[in-house]
Short mmCIF file of C-alpha atoms in Angstrom, two decimals:
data_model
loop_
_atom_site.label_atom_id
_atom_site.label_comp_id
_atom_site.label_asym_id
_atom_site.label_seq_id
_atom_site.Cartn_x
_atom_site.Cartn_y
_atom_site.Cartn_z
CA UNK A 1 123.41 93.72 127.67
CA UNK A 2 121.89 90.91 129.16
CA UNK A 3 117.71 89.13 128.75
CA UNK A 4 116.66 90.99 131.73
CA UNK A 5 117.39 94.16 130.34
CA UNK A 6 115.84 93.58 127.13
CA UNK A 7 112.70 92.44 128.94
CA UNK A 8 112.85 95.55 130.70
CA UNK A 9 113.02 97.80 128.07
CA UNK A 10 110.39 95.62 125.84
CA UNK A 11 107.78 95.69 128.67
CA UNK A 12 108.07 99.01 129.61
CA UNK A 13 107.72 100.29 125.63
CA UNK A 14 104.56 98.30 125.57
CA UNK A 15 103.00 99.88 128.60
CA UNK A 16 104.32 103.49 128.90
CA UNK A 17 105.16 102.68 132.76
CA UNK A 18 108.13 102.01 134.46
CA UNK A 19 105.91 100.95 137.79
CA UNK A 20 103.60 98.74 135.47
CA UNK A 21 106.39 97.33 133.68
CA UNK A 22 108.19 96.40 137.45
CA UNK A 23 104.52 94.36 138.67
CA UNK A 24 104.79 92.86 135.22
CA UNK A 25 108.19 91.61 135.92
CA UNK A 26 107.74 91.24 139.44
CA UNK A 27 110.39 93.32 140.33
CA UNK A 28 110.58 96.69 142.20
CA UNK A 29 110.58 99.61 140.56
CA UNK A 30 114.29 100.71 141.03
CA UNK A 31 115.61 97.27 139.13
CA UNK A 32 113.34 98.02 136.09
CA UNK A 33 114.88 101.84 136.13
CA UNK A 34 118.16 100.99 137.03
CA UNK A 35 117.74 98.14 133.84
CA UNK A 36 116.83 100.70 131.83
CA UNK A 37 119.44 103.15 132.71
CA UNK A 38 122.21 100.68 132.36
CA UNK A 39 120.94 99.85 128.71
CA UNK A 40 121.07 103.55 128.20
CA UNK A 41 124.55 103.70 129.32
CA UNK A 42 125.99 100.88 127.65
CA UNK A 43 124.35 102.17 123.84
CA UNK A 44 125.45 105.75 124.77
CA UNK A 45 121.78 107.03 123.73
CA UNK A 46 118.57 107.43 125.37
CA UNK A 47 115.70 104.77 125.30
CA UNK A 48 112.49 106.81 126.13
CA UNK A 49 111.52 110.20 126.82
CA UNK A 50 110.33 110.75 130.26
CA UNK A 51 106.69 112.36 129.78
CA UNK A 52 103.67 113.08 131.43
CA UNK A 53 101.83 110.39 130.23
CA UNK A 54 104.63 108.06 130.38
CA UNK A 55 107.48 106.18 128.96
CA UNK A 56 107.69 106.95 125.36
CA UNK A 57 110.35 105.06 122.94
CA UNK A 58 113.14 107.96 121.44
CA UNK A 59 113.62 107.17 117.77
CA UNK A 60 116.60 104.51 119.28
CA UNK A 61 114.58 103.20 121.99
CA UNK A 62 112.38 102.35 119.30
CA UNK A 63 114.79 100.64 117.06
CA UNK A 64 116.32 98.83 119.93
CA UNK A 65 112.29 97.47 121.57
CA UNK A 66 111.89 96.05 117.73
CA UNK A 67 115.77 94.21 117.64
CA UNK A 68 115.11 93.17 121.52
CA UNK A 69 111.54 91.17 120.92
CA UNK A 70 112.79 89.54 118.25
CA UNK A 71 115.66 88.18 120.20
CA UNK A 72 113.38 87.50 122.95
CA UNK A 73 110.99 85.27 120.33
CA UNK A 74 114.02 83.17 119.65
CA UNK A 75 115.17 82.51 122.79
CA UNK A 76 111.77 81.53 123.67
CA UNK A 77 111.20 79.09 120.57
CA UNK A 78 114.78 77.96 121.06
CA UNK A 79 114.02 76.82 125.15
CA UNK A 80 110.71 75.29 123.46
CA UNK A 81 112.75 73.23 120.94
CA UNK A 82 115.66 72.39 123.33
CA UNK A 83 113.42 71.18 126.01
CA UNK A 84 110.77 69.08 124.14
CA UNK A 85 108.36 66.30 125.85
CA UNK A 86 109.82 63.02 125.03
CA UNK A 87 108.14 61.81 121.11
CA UNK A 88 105.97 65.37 120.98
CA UNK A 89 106.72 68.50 118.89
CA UNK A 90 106.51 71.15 120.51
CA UNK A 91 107.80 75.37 119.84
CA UNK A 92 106.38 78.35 119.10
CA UNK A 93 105.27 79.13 115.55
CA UNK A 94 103.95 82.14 114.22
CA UNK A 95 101.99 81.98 111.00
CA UNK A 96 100.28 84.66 108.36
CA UNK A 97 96.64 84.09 107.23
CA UNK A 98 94.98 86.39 104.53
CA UNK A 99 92.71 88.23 106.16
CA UNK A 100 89.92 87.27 103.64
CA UNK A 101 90.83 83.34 104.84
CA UNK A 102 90.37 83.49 108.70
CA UNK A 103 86.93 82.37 108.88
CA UNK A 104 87.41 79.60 106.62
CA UNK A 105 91.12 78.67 108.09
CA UNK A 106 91.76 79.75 111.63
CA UNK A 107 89.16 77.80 113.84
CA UNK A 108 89.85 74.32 111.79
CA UNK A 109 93.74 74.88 112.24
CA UNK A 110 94.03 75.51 115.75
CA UNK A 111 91.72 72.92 116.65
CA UNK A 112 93.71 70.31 114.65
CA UNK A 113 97.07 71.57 116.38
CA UNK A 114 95.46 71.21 119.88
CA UNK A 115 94.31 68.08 119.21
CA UNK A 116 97.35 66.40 117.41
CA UNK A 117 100.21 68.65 118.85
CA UNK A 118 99.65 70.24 122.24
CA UNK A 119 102.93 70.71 122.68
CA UNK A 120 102.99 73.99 119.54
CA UNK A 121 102.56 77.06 120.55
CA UNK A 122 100.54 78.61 117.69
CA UNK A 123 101.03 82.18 117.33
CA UNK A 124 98.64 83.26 114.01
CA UNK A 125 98.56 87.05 112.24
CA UNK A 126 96.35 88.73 109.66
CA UNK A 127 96.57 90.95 107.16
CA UNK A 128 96.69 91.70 103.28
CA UNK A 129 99.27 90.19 101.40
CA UNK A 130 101.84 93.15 100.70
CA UNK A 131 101.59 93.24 104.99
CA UNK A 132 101.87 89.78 105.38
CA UNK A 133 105.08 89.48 102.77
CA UNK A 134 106.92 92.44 104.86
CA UNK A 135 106.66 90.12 107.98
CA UNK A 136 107.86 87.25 106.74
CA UNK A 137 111.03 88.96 105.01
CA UNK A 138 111.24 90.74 108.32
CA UNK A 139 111.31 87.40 110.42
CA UNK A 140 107.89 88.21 112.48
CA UNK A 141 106.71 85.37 110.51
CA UNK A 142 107.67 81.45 110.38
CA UNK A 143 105.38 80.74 107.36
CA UNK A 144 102.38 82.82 105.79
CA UNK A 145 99.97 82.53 102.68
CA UNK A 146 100.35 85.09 100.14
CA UNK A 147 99.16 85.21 96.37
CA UNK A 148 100.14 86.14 92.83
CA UNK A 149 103.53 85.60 94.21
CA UNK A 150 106.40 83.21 92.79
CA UNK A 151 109.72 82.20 94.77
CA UNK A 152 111.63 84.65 95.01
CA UNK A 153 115.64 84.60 96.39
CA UNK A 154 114.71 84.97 99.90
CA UNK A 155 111.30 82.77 100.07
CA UNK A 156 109.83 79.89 98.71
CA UNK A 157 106.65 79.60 97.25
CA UNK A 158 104.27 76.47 97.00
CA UNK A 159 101.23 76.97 95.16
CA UNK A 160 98.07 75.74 96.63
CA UNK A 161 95.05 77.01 95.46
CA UNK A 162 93.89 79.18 92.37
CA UNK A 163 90.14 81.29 93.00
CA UNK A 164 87.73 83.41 91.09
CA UNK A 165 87.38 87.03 92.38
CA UNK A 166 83.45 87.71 93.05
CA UNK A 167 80.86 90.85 92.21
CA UNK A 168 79.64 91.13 95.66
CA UNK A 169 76.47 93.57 95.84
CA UNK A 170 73.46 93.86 98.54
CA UNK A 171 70.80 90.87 99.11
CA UNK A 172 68.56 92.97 96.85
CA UNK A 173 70.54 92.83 93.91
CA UNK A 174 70.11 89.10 93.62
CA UNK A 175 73.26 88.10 91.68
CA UNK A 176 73.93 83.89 92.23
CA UNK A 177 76.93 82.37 92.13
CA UNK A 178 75.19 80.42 88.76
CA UNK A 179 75.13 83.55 86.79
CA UNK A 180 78.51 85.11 86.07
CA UNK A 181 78.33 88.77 86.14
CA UNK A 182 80.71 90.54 83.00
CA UNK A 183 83.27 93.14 84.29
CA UNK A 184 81.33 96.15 82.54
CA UNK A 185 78.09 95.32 84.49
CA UNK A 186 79.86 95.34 87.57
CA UNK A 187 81.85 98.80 86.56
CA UNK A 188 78.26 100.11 85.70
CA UNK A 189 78.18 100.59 89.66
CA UNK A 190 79.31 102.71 92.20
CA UNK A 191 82.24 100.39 93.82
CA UNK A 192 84.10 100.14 97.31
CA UNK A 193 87.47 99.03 96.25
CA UNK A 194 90.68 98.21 98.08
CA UNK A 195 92.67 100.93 98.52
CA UNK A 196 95.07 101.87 95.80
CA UNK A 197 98.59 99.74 96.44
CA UNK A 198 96.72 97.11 97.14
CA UNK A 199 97.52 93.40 95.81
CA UNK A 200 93.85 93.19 95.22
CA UNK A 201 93.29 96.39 93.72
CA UNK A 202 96.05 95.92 91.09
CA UNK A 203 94.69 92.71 90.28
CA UNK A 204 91.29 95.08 89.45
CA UNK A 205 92.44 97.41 87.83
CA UNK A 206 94.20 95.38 85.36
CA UNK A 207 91.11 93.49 84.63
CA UNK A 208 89.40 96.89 84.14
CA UNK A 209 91.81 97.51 81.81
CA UNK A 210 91.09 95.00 79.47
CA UNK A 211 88.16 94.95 79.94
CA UNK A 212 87.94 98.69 79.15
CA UNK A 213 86.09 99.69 81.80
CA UNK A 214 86.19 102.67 83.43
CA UNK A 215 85.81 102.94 87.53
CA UNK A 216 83.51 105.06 89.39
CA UNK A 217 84.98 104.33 92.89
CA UNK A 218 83.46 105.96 95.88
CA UNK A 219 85.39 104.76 98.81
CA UNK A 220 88.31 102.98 99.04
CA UNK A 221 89.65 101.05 102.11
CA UNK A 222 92.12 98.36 103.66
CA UNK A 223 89.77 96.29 105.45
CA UNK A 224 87.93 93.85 103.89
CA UNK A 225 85.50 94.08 106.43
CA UNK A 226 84.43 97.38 106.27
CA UNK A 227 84.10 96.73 102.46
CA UNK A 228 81.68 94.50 103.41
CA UNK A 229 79.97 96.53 105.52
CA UNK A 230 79.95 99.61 103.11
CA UNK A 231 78.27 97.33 100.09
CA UNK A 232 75.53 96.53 102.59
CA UNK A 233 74.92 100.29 104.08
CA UNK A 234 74.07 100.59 99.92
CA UNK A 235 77.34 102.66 99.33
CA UNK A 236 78.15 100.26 96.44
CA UNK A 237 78.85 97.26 94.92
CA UNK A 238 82.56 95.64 95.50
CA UNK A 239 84.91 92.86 94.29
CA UNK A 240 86.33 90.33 96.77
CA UNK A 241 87.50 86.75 96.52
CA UNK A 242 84.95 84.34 97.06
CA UNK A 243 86.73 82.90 100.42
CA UNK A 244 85.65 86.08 101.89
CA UNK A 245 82.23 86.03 101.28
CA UNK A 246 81.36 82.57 100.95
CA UNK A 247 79.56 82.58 105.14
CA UNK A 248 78.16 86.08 104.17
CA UNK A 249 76.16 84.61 100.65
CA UNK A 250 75.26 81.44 102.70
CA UNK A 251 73.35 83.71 105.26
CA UNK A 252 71.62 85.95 103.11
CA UNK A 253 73.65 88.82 104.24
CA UNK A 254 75.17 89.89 100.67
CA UNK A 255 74.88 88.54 96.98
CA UNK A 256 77.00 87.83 94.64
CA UNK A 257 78.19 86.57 91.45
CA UNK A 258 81.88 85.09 89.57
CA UNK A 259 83.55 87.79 87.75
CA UNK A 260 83.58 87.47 84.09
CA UNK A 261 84.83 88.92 80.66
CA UNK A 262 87.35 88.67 81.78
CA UNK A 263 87.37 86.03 84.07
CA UNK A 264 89.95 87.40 87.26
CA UNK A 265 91.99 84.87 89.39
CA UNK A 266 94.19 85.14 92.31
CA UNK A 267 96.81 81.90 93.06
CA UNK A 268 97.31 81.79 96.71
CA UNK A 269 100.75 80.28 97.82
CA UNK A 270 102.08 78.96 101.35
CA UNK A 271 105.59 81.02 101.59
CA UNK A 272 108.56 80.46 103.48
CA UNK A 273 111.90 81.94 104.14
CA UNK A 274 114.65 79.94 102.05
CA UNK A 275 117.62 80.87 104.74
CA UNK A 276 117.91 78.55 107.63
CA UNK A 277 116.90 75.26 108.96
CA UNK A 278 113.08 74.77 109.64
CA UNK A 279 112.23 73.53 113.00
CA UNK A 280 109.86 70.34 112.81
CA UNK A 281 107.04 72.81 114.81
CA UNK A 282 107.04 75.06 111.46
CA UNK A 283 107.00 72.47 109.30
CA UNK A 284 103.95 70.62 111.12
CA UNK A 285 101.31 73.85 111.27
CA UNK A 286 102.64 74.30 107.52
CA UNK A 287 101.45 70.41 106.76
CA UNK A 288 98.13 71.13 108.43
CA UNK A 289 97.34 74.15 107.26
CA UNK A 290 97.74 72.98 103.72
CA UNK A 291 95.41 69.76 104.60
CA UNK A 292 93.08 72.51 105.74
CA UNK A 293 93.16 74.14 102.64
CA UNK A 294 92.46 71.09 100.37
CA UNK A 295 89.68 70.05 102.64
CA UNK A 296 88.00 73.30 102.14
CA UNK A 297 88.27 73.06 98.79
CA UNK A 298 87.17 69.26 98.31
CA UNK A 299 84.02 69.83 100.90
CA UNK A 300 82.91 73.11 98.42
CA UNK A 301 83.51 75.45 101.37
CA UNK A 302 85.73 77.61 99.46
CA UNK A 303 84.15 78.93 96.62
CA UNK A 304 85.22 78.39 92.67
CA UNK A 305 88.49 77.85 94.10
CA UNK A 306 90.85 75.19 92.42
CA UNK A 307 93.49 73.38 94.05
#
């Protein structure tokens, strides 16, 4: 088993085509087959399943394309590490921002990182924190902010920033961010909530809890953004962090208010894995992205948060 062969069978899994997969590589058709075959061979299993609309990964093949880019990622951060420009940092570094922190976050870091340190390759992903978590225990992820989350064995956990969850309603509901809107009032609504499993939705729910309120949810989803979207349509009212909606309340786009009685916080964290040394790339986007935060929060960009 040798890079060329995993490079085979990773390109080819990602697009269905032994002949696209060869002008990829530059190679001729018969290496990338005989590549795959030899894989095949050595593992004593087949890779794909030869269909008629392509190359698709066998249950194996699929194990083996997840294992193989992996191992390709850290050969490739381990040639950018090995073979530095003299005084830079430079490697390849793949961090995790909230989804509902991108706006705020993602421009600002990666324009600081060109600036000060051409030389890292920044690699950033999105999602929800329970998705974000899985990657980072998984290794698809060098460093990632999470929340409502301690250190655990495997990860450390710095905290950073603690923020009020909002009411978030249409522009004709009118609710400011200098009247406080009480959990009931909110529940008295129709609401698009996160969908059940959710970090955010637990974090809900147990304030509806106490605050003995019962739900009348309409729609549930997973993206924040179509939450968004739904609340303005008139579907209902929702409950997001204020990060999220901050740019949306500053154009006029939605309203909304700090949740109150009870009042319902979410402590976001920077996490990384405990096992292993940190290269100084990793440690640099994690020193930024921090100074990011704190500037946010000192300039009143990120709403009722506290660092």
């Amino acid at each position: 088993m040798d890079v060329k062969q995993l490079k085979a069978l990773v390109t080819v899994a990602e697009v269905g085509s032994v002949t696209r997969a060869a002008e990829l590589l530059h190679l001729v058709q018969p290496a990338v087959t005989r590549q795959i075959r030899t894989l095949e061979q050595e593992l004593g299993v087949p890779l794909f399943e030869r269909t008629r609309q392509g190359m698709r990964p066998t249950e194996a093949g699929t194990i083996m394309v997840e294992r193989a880019r992996r191992a390709l990622n850290e050969l490739e951060r381990a040639r950018a590490e090995v073979q530095p420009t003299p005084g830079a940092v430079t490697g390849i570094v793949t961090a995790g921002l909230l989804e509902s922190t991108t706006d705020l976050l993602a421009e600002p870091l990666v324009s600081a990182l060109a600036q000060e340190h051409p030389g890292i390759e920044l690699r950033l992903m999105t999602g929800y924190s329970g998705h974000l978590q899985r990657w980072l225990d998984d290794g698809d992820l060098d460093l990632t902010l999470l929340y409502n989350l301690d250190s655990t064995p495997s990860l450390n956990a710095r905290p950073l920033v603690r923020e009020h969850l909002w009411v978030v309603a249409p522009p004709s509901a009118g609710l400011r961010a200098a009247q406080p809107v009480s959990f009931v009032e909110a529940a008295a609504h129709p609401l698009v909530m996160p969908a059940s499993g959710h970090a955010l939705r637990a974090l809900i729910d147990a304030a509806a809890a106490r605050a003995r309120a019962a739900l009348e949810v309409v729609v549930q989803t997973n993206s924040m953004r179509v939450q968004k979207q739904l609340v303005l349509a008139g579907h209902g009212w929702t409950i997001l962090p204020g990060v999220g909606i901050a740019e949306d309340v500053a154009n006029g786009t939605l309203s909304a208010a700090p949740l109150c009685e009870p009042d319902v916080w979410r402590s976001i964290v920077l996490a990384t894995p405990r096992s292993g040394r940190t290269p100084p790339a990793v440690e640099v986007v994690a020193r930024e992205l921090v100074r990011q935060i704190d500037a946010a929060v000192s300039q009143g960009r990120w709403p009722s948060a506290q660092a």
